[in-house]
Coordinates of C-alpha atoms and ligand atoms in Angstrom, one line a residue:
X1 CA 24.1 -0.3 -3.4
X2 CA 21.3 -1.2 -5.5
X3 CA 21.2 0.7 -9.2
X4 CA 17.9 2.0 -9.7
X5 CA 18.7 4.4 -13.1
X6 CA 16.8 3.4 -16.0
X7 CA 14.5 1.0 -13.7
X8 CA 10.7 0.8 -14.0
X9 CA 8.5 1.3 -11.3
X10 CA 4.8 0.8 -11.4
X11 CA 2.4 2.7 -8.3
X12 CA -0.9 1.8 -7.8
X13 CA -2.7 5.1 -6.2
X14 CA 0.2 7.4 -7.2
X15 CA -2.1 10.0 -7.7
X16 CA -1.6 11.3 -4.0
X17 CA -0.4 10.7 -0.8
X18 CA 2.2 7.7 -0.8
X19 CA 2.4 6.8 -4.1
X20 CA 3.2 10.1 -5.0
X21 CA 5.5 10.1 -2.3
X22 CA 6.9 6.7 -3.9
X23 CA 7.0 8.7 -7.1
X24 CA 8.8 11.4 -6.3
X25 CA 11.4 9.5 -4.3
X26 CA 11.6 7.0 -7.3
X27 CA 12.3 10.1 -9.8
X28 CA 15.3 11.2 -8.0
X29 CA 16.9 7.9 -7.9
X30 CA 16.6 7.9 -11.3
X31 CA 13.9 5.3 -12.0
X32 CA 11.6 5.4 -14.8
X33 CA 7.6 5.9 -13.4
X34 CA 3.9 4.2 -14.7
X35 CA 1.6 5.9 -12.4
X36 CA -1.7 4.4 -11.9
X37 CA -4.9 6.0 -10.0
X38 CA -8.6 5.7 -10.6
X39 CA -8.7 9.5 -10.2
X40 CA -7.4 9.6 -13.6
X41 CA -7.3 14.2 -13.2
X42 CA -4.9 13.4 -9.6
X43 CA -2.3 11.5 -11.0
X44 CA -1.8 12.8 -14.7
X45 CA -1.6 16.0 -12.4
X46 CA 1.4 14.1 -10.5
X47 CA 2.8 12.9 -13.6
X48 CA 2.7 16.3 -15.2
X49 CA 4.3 17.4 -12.2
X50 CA 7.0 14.8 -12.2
X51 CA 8.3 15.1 -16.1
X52 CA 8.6 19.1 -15.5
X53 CA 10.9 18.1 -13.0
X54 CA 12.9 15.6 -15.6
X55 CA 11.2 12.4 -14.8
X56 CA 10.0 9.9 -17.2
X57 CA 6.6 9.2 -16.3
X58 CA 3.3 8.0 -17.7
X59 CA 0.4 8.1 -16.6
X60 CA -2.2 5.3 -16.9
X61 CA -5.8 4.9 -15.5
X62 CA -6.4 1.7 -12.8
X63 CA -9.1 0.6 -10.8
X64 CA -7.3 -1.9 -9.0
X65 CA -10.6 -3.3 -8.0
X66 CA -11.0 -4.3 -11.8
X67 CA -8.5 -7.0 -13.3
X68 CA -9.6 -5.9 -17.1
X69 CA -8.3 -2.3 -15.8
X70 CA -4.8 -4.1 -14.6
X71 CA -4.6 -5.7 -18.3
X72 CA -5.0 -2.6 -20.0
X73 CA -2.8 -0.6 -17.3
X74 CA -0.2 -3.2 -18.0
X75 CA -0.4 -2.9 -21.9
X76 CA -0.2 0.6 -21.9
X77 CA 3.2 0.5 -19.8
X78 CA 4.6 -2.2 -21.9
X79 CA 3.8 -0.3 -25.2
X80 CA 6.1 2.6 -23.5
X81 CA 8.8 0.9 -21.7
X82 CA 9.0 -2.9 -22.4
X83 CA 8.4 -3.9 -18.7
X84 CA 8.1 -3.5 -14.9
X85 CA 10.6 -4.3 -12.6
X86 CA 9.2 -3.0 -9.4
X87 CA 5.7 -3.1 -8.7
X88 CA 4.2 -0.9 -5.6
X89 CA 1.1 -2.3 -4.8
X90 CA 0.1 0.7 -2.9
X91 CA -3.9 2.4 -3.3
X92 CA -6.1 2.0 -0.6
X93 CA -8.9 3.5 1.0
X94 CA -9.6 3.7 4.8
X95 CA -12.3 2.5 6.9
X96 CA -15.3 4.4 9.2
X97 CA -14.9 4.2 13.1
X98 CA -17.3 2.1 14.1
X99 CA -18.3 -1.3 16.4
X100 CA -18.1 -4.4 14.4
X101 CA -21.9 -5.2 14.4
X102 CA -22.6 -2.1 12.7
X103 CA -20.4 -2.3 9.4
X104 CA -22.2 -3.6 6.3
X105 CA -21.2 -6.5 4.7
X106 CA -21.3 -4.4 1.8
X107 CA -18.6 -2.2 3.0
X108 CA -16.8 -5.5 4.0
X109 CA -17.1 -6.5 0.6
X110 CA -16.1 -2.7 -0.7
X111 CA -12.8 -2.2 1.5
X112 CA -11.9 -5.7 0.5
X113 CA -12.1 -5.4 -3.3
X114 CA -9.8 -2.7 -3.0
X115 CA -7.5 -3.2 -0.5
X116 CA -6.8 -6.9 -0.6
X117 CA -8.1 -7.9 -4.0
X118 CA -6.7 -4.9 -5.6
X119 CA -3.5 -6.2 -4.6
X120 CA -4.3 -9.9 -5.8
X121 CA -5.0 -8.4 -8.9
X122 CA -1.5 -6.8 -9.3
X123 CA 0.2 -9.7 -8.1
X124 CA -1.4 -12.2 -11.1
X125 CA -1.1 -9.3 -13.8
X126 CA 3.2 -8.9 -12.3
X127 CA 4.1 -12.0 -11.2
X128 CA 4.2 -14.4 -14.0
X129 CA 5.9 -11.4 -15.6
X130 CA 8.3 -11.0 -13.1
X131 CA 8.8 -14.5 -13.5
X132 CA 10.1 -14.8 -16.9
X133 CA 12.3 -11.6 -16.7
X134 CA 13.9 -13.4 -13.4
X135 CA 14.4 -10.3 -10.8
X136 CA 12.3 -7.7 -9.9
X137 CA 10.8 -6.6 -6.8
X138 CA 7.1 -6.3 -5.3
X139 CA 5.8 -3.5 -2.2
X140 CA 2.7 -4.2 -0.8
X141 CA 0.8 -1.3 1.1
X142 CA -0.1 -2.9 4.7
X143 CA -0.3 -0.3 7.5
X144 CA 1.3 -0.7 11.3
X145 CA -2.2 -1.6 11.7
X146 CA -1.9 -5.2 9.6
X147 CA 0.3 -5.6 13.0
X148 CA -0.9 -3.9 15.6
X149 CA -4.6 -3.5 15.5
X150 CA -6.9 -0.5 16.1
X151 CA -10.6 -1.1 17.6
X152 CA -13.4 0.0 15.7
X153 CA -11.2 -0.6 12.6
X154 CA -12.3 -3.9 11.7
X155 CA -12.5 -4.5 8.0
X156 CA -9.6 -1.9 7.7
X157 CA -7.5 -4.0 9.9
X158 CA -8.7 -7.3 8.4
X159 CA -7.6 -5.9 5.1
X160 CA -4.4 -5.1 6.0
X161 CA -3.6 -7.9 8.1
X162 CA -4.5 -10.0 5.5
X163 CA -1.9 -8.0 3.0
X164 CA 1.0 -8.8 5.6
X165 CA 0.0 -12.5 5.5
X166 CA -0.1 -12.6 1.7
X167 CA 3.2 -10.6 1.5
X168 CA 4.9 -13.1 3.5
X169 CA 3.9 -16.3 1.7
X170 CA 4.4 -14.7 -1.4
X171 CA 8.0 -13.4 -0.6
X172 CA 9.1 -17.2 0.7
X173 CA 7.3 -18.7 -3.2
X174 CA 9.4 -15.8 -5.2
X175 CA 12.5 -16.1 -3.4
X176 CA 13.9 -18.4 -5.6
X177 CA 13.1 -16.6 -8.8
X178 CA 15.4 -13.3 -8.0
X179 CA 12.2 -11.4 -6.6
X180 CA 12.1 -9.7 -3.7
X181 CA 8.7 -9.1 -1.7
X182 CA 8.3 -6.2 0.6
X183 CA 5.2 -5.2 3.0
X184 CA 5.0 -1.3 3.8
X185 CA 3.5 -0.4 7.1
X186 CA 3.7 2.9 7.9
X187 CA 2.3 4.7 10.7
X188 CA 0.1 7.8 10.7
X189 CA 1.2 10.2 6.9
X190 CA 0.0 13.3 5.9
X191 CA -2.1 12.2 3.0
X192 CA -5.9 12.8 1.8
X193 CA -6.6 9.2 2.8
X194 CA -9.8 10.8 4.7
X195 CA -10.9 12.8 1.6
X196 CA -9.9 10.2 -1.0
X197 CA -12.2 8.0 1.3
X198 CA -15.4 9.9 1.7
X199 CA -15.5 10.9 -2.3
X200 CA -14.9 7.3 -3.3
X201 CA -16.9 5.4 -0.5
X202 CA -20.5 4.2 -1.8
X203 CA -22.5 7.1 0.1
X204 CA -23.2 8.1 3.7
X205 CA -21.1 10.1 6.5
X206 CA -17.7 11.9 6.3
X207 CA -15.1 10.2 7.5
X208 CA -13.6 13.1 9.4
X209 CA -16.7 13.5 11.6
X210 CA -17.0 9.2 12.2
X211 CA -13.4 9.2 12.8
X212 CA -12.8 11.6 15.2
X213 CA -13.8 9.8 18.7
X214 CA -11.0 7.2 17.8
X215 CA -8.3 9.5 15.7
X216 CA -8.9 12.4 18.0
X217 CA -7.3 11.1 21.3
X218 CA -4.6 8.7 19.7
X219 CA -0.6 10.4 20.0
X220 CA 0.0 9.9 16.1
X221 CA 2.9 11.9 14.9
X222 CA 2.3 12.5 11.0
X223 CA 5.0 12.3 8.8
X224 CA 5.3 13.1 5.1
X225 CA 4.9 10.9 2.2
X226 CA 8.2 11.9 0.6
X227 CA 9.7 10.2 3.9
X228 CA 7.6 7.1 3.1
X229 CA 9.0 7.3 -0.6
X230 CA 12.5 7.1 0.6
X231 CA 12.2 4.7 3.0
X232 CA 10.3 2.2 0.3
X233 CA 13.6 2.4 -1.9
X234 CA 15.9 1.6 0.9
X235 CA 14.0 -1.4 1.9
X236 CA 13.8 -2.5 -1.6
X237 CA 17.8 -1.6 -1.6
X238 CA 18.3 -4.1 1.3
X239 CA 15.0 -6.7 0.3
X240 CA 13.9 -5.8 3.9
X241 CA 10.8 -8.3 4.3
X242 CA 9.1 -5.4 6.3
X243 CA 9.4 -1.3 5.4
X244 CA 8.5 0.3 8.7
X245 CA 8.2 4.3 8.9
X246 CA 7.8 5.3 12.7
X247 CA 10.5 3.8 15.5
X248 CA 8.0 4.6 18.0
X249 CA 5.5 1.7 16.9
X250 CA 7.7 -1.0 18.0
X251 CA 6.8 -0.9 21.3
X252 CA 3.5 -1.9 19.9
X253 CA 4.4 -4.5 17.8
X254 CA 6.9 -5.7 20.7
X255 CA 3.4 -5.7 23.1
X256 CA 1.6 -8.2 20.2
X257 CA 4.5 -10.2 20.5
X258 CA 4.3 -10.3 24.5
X259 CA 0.9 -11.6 24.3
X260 CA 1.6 -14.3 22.2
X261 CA 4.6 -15.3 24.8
X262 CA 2.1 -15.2 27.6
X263 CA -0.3 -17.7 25.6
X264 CA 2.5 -19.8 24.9
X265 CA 3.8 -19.4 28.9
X266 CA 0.3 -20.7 29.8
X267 CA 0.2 -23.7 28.2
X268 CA 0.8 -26.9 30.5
X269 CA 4.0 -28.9 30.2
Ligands
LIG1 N1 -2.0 7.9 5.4 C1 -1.7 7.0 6.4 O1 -1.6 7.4 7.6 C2 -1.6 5.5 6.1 C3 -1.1 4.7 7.1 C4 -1.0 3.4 6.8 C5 -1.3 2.8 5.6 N2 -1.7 3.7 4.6 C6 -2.0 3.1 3.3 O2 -1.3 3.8 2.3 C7 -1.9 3.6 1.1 C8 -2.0 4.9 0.3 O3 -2.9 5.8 1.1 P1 -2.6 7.3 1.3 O4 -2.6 7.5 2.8 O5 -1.5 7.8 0.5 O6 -4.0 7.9 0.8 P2 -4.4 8.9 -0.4 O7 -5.9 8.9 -0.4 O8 -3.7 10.2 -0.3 O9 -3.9 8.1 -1.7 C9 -4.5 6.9 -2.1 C10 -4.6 6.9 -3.6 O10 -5.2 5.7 -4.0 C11 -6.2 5.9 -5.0 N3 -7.2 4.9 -5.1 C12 -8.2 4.6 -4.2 N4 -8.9 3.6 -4.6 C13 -8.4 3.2 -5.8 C14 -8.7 2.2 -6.7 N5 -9.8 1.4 -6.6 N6 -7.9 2.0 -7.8 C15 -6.8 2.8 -8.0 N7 -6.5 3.8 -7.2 C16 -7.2 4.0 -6.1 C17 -6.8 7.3 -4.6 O11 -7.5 7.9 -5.7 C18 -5.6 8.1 -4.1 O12 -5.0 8.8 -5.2 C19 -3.3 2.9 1.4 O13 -3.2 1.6 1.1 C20 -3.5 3.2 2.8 O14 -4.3 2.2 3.4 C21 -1.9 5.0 4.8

């Protein structure tokens, strides 16, 4: 069993939803907690929170969009705790429901700065830290959907395709320096992903209304984010390369699979 006391953990969007969830499963094993959120009032709300209950936590304001913002994050962390030894690479904003041809590039360009650059951005703040200390661990926040994906979805599932890729070449380069790399793709959580969404997204519609033709009809079963919490530390307990939350999306991933094994069936000789 892994020994987590004393460790520090920094969460990227730990101001609600899974990264609180991360947060509050973090606490109770004892780890030590630099939350960071661009909704600076959400997570020094969590963090407030989280030291009532005992925790050591501090809170720091991130844009993970902006590198200077990772610097600074970084710095402030430092100044409290020395370093990081587990990066969560979680925030992340969802996507509208609609046909391919009608997204702007401009949201392209918006989803992606977020939720694949923001993650590049932690990775080149942590890494070469990571480096030098010689063990740590990173999670990256994919979704079932960087496996499995969802139409009308697209630059969502582009994003978070392209995390899984990323976490997987990046996991095979840090092996060999004691650092474990882990990509989270949970299923459907109870979280103000929606909300977070809508307030944060340059403009236009509600998400709830442009999502409900796809969401509406689908058989999600919503768990809570505490769930996703615990689940995160065990998989960084056992360096699992991928955290799943929900049993029932195998068969999914299992079908992806089965149509790759028909292409390769297919091919002569
Ligand atoms: N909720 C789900 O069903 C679900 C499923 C699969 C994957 N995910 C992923 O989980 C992650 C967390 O989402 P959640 O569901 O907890 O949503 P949430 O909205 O409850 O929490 C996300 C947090 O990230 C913060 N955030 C957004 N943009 C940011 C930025 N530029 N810089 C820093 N912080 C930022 C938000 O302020 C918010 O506090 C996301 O990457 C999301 O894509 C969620």
């Amino acid at each position: 069993m892994r020994e987590f006391t004393g460790q520090v953990a920094f969460i990227s969007g730990a101001g609600s939803g899974i990264g609180r969830g991360m947060a509050e499963a973090f606490a109770a094993a004892g780890m030590k907690l630099v939350l960071g959120d661009v909704d600076g009032e959400s997570v020094r709300s969590v963090t407030t929170d989280l030291s009532v209950q005992g925790a050591d936590a501090l809170a720091v304001d991130l844009d993970v969009a902006d590198r200077a913002s990772w610097d600074a994050a970084t710095q402030h962390a430092e100044s409290k705790y020395g370093s990081v030894d587990i990066l969560c690479n979680n925030a992340g904003v969802a996507g509208l429901s609609r046909p391919v041809e009608e997204i702007p590039i401009e949201e392209w360009r918006w989803m992606t700065d977020i939720n694949l650059y923001g993650l590049v951005h932690g990775l080149q703040c942590f890494v070469p830290r990571l480096k030098a200390k010689g063990s740590g661990h990173i999670v990256n926040t994919s979704s079932i959907g960087g496996l499995v994906p969802l139409p009308k979805f697209s630059e969502y599932m582009a994003a978070k395709h392209a995390v899984v890729g990323l976490s997987g070449s990046v996991r095979q380069e840090l092996e060999p320096f004691g650092i474990g790399v882990s990509v989270l793709c949970p299923g459907a959580v109870q979280t103000a992903l929606g909300e977070t969404t809508v307030r944060q997204r340059p403009g236009r519609a509600t998400l709830a209304a442009a999502r409900s033709d796809v969401v509406g009809d689908l058989p999600w079963r919503y768990i809570e984010p505490i769930d996703v919490g615990r689940l995160t530390l065990q998989g960084i307990t056992d360096n699992q390369a991928f955290i799943f939350t929900h049993p029932e999306n195998r068969a999914e991933v299992e079908a992806q699979f089965d149509a790759m094994r028909t292409a390769f069936d297919a091919l002569p000789g």
